[in-house]
PDB file of C-alpha atoms in Angstrom:
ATOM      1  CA  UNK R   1      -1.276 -18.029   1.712  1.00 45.00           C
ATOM      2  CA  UNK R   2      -4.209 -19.319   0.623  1.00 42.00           C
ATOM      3  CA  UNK R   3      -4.315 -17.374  -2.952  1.00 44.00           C
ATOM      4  CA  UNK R   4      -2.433 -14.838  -5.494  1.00 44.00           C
ATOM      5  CA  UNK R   5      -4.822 -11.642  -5.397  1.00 42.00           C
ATOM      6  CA  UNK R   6      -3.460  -9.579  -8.452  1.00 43.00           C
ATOM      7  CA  UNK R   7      -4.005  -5.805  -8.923  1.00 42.00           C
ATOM      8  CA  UNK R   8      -7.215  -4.764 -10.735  1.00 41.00           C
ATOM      9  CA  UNK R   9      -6.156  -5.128 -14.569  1.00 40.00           C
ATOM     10  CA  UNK R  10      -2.736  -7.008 -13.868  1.00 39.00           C
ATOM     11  CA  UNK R  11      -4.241  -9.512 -15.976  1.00 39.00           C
ATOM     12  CA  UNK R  12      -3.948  -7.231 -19.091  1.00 37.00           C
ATOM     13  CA  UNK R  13      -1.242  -5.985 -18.530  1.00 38.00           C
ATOM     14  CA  UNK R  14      -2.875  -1.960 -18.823  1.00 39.00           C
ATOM     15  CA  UNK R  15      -2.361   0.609 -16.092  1.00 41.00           C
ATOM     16  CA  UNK R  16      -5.747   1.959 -14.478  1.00 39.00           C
ATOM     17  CA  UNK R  17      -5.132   5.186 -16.066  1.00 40.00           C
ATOM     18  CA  UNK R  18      -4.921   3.696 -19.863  1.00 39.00           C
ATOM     19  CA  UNK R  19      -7.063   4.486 -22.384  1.00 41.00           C
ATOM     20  CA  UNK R  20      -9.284   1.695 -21.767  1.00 43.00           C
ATOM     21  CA  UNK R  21     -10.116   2.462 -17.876  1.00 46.00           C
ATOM     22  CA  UNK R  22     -10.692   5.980 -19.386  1.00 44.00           C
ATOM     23  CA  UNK R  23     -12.583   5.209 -22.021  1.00 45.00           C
ATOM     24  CA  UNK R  24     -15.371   4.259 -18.946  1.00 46.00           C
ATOM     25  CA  UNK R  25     -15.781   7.538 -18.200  1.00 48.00           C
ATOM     26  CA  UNK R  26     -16.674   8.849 -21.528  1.00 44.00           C
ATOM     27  CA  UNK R  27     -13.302  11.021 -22.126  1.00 42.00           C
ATOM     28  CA  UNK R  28      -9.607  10.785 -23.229  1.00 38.00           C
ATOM     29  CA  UNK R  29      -6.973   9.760 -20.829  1.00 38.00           C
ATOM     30  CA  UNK R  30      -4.897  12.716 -21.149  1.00 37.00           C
ATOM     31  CA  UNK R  31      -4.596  15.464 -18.488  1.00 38.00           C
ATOM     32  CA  UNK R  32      -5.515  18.654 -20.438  1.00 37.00           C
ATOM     33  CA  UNK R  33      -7.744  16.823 -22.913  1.00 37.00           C
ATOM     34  CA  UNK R  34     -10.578  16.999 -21.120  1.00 38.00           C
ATOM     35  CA  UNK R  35     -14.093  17.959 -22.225  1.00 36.00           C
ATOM     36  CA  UNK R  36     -13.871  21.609 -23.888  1.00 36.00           C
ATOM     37  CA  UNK R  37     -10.513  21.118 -24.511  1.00 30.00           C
ATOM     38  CA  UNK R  38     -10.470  20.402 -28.112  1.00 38.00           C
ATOM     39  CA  UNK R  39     -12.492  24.166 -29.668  1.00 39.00           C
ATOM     40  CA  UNK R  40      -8.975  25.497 -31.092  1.00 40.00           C
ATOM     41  CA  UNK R  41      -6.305  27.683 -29.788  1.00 40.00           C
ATOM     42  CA  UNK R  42      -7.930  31.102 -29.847  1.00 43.00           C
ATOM     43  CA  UNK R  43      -9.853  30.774 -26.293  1.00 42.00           C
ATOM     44  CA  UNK R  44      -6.591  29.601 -24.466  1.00 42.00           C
ATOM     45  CA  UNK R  45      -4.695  32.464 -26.151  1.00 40.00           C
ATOM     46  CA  UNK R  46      -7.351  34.657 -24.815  1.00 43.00           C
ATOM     47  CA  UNK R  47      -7.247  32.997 -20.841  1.00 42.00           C
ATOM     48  CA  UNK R  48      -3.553  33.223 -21.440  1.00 43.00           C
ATOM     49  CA  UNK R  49      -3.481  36.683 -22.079  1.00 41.00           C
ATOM     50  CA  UNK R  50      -5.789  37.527 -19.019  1.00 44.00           C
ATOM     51  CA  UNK R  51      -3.889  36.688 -16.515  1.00 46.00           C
ATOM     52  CA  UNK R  52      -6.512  35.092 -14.716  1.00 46.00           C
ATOM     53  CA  UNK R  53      -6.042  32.039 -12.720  1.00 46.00           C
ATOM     54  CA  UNK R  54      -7.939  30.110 -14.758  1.00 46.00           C
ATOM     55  CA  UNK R  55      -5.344  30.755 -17.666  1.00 45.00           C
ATOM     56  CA  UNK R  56      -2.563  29.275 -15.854  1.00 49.00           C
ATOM     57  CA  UNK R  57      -5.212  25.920 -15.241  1.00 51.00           C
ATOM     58  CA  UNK R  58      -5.568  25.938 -18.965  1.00 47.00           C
ATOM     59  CA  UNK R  59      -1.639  26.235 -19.456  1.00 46.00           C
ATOM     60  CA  UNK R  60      -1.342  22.997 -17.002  1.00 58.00           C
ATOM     61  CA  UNK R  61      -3.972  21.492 -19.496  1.00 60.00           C
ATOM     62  CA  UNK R  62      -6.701  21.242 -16.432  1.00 61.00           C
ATOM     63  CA  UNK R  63      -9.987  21.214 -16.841  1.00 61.00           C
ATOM     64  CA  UNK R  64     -12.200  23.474 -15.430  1.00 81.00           C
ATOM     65  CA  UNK R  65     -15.328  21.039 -14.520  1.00 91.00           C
ATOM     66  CA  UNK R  66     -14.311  19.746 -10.809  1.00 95.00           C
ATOM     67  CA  UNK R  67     -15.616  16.451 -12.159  1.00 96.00           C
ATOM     68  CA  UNK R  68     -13.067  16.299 -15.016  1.00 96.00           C
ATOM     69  CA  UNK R  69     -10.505  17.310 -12.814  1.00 96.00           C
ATOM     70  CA  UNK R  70     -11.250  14.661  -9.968  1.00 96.00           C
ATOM     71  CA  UNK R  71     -11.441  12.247 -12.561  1.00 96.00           C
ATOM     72  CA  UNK R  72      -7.918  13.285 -14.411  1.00 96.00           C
ATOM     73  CA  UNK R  73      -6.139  13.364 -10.995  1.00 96.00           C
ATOM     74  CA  UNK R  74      -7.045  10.137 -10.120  1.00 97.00           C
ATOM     75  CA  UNK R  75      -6.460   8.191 -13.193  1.00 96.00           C
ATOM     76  CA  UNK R  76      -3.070  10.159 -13.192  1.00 96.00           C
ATOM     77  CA  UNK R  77      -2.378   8.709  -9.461  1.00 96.00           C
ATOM     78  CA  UNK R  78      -3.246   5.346 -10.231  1.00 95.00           C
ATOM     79  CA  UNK R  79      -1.488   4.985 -12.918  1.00 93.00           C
ATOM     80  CA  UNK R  80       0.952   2.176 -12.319  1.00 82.00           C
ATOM     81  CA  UNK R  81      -0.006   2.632  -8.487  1.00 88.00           C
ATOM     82  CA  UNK R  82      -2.877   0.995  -7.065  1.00 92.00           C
ATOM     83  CA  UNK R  83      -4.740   3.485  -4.113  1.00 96.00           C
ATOM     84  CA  UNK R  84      -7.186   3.094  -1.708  1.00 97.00           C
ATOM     85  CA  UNK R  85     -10.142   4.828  -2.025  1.00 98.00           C
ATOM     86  CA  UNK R  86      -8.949   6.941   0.654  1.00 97.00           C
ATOM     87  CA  UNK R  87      -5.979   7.705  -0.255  1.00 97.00           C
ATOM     88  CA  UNK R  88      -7.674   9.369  -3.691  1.00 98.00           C
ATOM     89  CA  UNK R  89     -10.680  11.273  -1.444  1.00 97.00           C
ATOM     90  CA  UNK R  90      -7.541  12.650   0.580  1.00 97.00           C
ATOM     91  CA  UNK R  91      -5.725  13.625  -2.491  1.00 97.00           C
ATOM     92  CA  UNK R  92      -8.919  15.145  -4.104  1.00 97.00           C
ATOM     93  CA  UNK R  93      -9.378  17.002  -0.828  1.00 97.00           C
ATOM     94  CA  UNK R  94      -5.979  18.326  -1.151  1.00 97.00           C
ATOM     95  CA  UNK R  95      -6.405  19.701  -4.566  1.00 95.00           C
ATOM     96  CA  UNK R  96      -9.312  21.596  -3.309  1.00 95.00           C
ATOM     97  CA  UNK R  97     -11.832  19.210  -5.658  1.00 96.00           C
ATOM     98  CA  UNK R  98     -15.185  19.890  -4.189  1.00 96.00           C
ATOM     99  CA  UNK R  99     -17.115  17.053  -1.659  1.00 96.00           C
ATOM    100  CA  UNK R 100     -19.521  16.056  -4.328  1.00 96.00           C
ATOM    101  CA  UNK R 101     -17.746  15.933  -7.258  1.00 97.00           C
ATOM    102  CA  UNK R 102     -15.150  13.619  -5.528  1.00 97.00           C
ATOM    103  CA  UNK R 103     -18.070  11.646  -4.615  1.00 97.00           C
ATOM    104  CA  UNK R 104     -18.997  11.158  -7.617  1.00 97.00           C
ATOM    105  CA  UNK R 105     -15.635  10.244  -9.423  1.00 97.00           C
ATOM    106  CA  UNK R 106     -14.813   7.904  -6.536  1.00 98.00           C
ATOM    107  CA  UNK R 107     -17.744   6.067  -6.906  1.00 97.00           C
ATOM    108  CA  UNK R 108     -17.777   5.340 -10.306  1.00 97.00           C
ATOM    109  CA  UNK R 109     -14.550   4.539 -10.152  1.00 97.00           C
ATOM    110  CA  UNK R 110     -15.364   1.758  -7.867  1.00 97.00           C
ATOM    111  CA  UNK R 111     -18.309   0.848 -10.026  1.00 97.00           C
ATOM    112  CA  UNK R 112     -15.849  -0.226 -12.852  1.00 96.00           C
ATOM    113  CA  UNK R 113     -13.192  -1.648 -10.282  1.00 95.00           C
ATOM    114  CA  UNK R 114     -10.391   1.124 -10.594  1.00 95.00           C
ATOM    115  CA  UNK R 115     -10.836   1.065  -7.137  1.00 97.00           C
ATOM    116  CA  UNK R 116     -10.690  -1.972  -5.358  1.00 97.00           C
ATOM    117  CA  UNK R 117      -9.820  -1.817  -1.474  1.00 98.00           C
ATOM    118  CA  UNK R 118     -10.145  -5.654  -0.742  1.00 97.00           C
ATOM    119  CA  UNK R 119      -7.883  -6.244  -3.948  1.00 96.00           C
ATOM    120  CA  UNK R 120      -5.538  -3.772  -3.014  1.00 97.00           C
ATOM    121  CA  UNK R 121      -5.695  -5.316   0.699  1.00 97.00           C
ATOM    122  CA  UNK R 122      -5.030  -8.872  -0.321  1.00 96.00           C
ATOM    123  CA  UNK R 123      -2.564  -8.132  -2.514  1.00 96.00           C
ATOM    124  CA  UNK R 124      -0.583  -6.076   0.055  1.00 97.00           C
ATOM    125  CA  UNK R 125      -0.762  -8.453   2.587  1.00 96.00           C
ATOM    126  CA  UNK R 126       0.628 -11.001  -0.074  1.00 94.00           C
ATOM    127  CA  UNK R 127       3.563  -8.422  -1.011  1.00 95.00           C
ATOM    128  CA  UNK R 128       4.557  -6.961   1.849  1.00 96.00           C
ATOM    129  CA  UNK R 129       4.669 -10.623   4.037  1.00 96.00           C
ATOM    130  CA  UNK R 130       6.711 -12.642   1.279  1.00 93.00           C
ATOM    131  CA  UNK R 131       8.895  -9.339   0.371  1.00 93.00           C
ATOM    132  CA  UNK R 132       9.352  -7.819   3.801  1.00 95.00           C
ATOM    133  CA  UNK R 133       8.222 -10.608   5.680  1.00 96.00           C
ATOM    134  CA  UNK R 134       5.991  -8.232   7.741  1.00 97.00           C
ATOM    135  CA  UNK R 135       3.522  -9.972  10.272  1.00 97.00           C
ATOM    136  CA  UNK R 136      -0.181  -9.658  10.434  1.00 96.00           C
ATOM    137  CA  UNK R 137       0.301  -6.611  13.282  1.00 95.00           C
ATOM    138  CA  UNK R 138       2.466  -5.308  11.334  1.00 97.00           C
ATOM    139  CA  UNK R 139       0.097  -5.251   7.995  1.00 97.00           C
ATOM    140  CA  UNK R 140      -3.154  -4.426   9.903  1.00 97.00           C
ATOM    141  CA  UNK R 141      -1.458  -1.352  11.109  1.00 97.00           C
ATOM    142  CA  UNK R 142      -0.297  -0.388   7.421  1.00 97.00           C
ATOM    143  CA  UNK R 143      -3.644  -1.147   5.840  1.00 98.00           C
ATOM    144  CA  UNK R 144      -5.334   1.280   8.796  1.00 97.00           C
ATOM    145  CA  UNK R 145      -3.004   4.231   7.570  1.00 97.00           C
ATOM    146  CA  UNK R 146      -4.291   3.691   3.899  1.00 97.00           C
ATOM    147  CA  UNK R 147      -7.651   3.775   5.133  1.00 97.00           C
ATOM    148  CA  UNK R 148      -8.571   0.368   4.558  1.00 98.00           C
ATOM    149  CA  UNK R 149     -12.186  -0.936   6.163  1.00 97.00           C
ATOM    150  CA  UNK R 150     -11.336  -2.727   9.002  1.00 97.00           C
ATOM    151  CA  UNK R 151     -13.858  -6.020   7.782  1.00 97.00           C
ATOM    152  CA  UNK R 152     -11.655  -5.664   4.367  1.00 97.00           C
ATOM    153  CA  UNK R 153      -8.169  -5.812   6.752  1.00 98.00           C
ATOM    154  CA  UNK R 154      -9.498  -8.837   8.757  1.00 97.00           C
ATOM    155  CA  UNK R 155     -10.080 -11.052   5.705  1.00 96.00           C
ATOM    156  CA  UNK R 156      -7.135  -9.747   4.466  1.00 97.00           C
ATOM    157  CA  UNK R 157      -4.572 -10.759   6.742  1.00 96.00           C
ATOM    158  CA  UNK R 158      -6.662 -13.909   7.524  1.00 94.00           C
ATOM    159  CA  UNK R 159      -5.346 -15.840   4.682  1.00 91.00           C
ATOM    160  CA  UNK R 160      -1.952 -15.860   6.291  1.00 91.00           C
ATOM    161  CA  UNK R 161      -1.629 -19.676   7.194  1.00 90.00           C
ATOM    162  CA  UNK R 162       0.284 -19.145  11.243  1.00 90.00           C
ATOM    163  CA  UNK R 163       2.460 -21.360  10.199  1.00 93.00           C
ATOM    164  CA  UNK R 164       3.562 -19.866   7.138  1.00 92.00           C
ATOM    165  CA  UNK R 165       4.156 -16.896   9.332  1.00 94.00           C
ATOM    166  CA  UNK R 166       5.982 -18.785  11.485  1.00 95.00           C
ATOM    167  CA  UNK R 167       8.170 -20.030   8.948  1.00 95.00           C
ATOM    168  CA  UNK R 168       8.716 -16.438   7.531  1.00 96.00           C
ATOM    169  CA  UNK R 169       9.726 -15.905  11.167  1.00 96.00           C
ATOM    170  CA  UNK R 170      12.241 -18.433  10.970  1.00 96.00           C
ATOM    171  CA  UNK R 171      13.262 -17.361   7.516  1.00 95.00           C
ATOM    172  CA  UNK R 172      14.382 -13.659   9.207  1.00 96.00           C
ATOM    173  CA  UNK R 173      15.947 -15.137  12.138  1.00 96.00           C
ATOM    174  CA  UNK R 174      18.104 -17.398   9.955  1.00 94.00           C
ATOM    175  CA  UNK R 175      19.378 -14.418   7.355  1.00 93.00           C
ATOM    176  CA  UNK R 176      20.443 -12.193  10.718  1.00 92.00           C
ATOM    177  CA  UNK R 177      21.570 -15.046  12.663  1.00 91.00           C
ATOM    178  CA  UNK R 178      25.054 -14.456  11.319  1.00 89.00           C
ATOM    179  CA  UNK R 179      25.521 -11.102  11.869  1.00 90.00           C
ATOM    180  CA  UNK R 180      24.975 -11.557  15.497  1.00 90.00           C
ATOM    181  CA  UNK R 181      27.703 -14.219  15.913  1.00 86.00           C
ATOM    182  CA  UNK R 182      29.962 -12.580  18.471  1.00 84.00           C
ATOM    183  CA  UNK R 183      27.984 -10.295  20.513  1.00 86.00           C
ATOM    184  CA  UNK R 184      26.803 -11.925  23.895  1.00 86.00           C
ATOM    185  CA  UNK R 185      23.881 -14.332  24.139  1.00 85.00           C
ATOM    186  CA  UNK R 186      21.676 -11.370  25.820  1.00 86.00           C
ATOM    187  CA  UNK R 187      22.382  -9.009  23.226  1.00 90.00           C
ATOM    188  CA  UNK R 188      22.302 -11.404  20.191  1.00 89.00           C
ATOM    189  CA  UNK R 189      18.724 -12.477  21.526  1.00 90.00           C
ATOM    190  CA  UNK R 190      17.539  -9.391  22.225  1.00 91.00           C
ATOM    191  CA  UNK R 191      18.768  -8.042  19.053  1.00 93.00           C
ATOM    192  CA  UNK R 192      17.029 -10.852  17.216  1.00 95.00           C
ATOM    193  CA  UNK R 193      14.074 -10.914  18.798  1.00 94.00           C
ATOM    194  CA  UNK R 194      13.277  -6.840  18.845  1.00 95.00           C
ATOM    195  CA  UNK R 195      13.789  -7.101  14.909  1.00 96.00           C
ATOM    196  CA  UNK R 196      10.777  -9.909  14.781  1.00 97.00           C
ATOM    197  CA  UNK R 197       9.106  -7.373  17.061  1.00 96.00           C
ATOM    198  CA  UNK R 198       9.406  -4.674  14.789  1.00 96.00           C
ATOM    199  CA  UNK R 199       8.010  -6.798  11.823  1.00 96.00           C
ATOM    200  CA  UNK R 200       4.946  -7.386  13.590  1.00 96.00           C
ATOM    201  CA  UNK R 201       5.502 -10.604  15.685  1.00 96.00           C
ATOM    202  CA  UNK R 202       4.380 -11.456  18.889  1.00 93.00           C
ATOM    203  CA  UNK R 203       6.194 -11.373  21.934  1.00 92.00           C
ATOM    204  CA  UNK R 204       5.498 -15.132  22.172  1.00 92.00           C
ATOM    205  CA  UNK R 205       6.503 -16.557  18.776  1.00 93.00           C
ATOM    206  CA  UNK R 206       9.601 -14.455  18.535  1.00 94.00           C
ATOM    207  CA  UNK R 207      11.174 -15.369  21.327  1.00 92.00           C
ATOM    208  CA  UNK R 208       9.988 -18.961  20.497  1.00 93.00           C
ATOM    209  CA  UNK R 209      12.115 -18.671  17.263  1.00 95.00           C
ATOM    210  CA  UNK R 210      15.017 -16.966  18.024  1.00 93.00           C
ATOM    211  CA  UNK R 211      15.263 -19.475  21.250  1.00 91.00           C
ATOM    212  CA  UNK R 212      15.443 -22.387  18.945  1.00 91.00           C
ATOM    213  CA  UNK R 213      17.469 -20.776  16.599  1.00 91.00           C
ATOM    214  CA  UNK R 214      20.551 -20.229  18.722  1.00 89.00           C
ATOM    215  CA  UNK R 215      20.223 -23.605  20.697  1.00 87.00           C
ATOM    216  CA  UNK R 216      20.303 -24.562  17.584  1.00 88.00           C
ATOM    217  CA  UNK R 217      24.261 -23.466  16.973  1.00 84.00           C
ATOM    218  CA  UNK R 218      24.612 -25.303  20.352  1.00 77.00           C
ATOM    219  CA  UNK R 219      24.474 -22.162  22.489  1.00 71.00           C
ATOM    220  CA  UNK R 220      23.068 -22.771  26.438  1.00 65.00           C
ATOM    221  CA  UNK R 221      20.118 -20.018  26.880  1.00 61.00           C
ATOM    222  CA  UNK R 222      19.316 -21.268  30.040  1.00 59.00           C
ATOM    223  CA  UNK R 223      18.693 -18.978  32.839  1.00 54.00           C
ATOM    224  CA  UNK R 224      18.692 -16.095  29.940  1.00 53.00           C
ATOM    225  CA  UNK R 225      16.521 -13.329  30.732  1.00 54.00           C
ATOM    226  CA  UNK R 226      13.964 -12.732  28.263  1.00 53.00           C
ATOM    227  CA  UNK R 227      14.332  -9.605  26.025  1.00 50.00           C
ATOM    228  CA  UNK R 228      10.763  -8.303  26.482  1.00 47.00           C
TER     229      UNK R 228
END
């Protein structure tokens, strides 16, 4: 890796949906204390006593304005979770938040970096290849499903150095190799090799790896069918 990406507002130490981030948007970070939230207890007793559907949105503390509710559902989902902006449109969309006042809450939010999709890219490829030791088909394929832009993926996953990932190839291969002591050369191989596959490796590299790994414990793997 070429560089530490950190999540938006890491550096502080404050989660997106602190009272700082929502102090951008002109409001309190509170679900419920939204704008026209604050005129005293007599209007809610009188929604309550309706039995409208609004009154059990006020009970839930939700405002009515779609735009206060976009915004208070996001900040409530990214609190302590960075999203995609994708994942939040999709999550609006769920809750029924109308096109254009997602729009709009999505886009400021971007405008003040709460939402950050080539932060949130780097920083997954960085987390999920040094704690999972995933692969770069591996991440592109994650980073697709959270709707990531595909230019945002490719620079993503192209500060993996190959030969780091080659090392965290050989890094796998050596915490499994133990396991497989016993079982017959084509199994152990396969077995070996398949989990490489799995995290994303090529057909190439992993067999490369486990290969040398096994010779290594002075194993013959000549004449060895390959596993692919």
């Amino acid at each position: 890796m070429t560089r530490r990406t950190e999540w938006p507002g890491a550096d502080t130490g404050a989660d997106p949906g602190s009272e700082s981030a929502a102090e951008s948007f002109g409001g309190p970070t509170e679900p419920g204390r939204g704008a026209g939230f604050g005129e005293g207890a007599g209007r809610r007793s009188r929604s309550r006593s309706s039995g409208s559907p609004s009154s059990s949105r006020a009970e839930k503390g939700e405002p009515r304005d779609p735009v206060e509710q976009a915004r208070n559902i996001c900040l409530r989902l990214l609190t302590g979770t960075p999203r995609t902006r994708k994942q939040l449109a999709d999550a609006l969309r769920k809750r029924e938040i109308p096109d254009e006042a997602a729009e709009e809450v999505l886009s400021r939010f971007e405008d003040v970096g709460l939402i950050n999709d080539a932060a949130f890219a780097d920083a997954w490829v960085e987390s999920r290849h040094h704690g999972r030791g995933l692969a770069r088909r591996a991440l592109v394929r994650e980073l697709r499903t959270k709707g990531v832009d595909s230019a945002l993926i490719d620079e993503a996953v192209g500060q993996l150095d190959p030969e780091q990932e080659e090392e965290t190839a050989r890094e796998l291969v050596a915490r499994k190799l133990r396991s497989t002591r016993g079982l017959d050369r084509d199994k152990r191989l396969r077995r070996l090799a398949g989990m490489l596959a799995r995290k994303g490796y090529g057909e190439g590299m992993a067999l490369r790896v486990v290969r040398q790994a096994i010779e290594a414990e002075g194993e013959d793997l000549d004449g060895l069918d390959e596993p692919f």
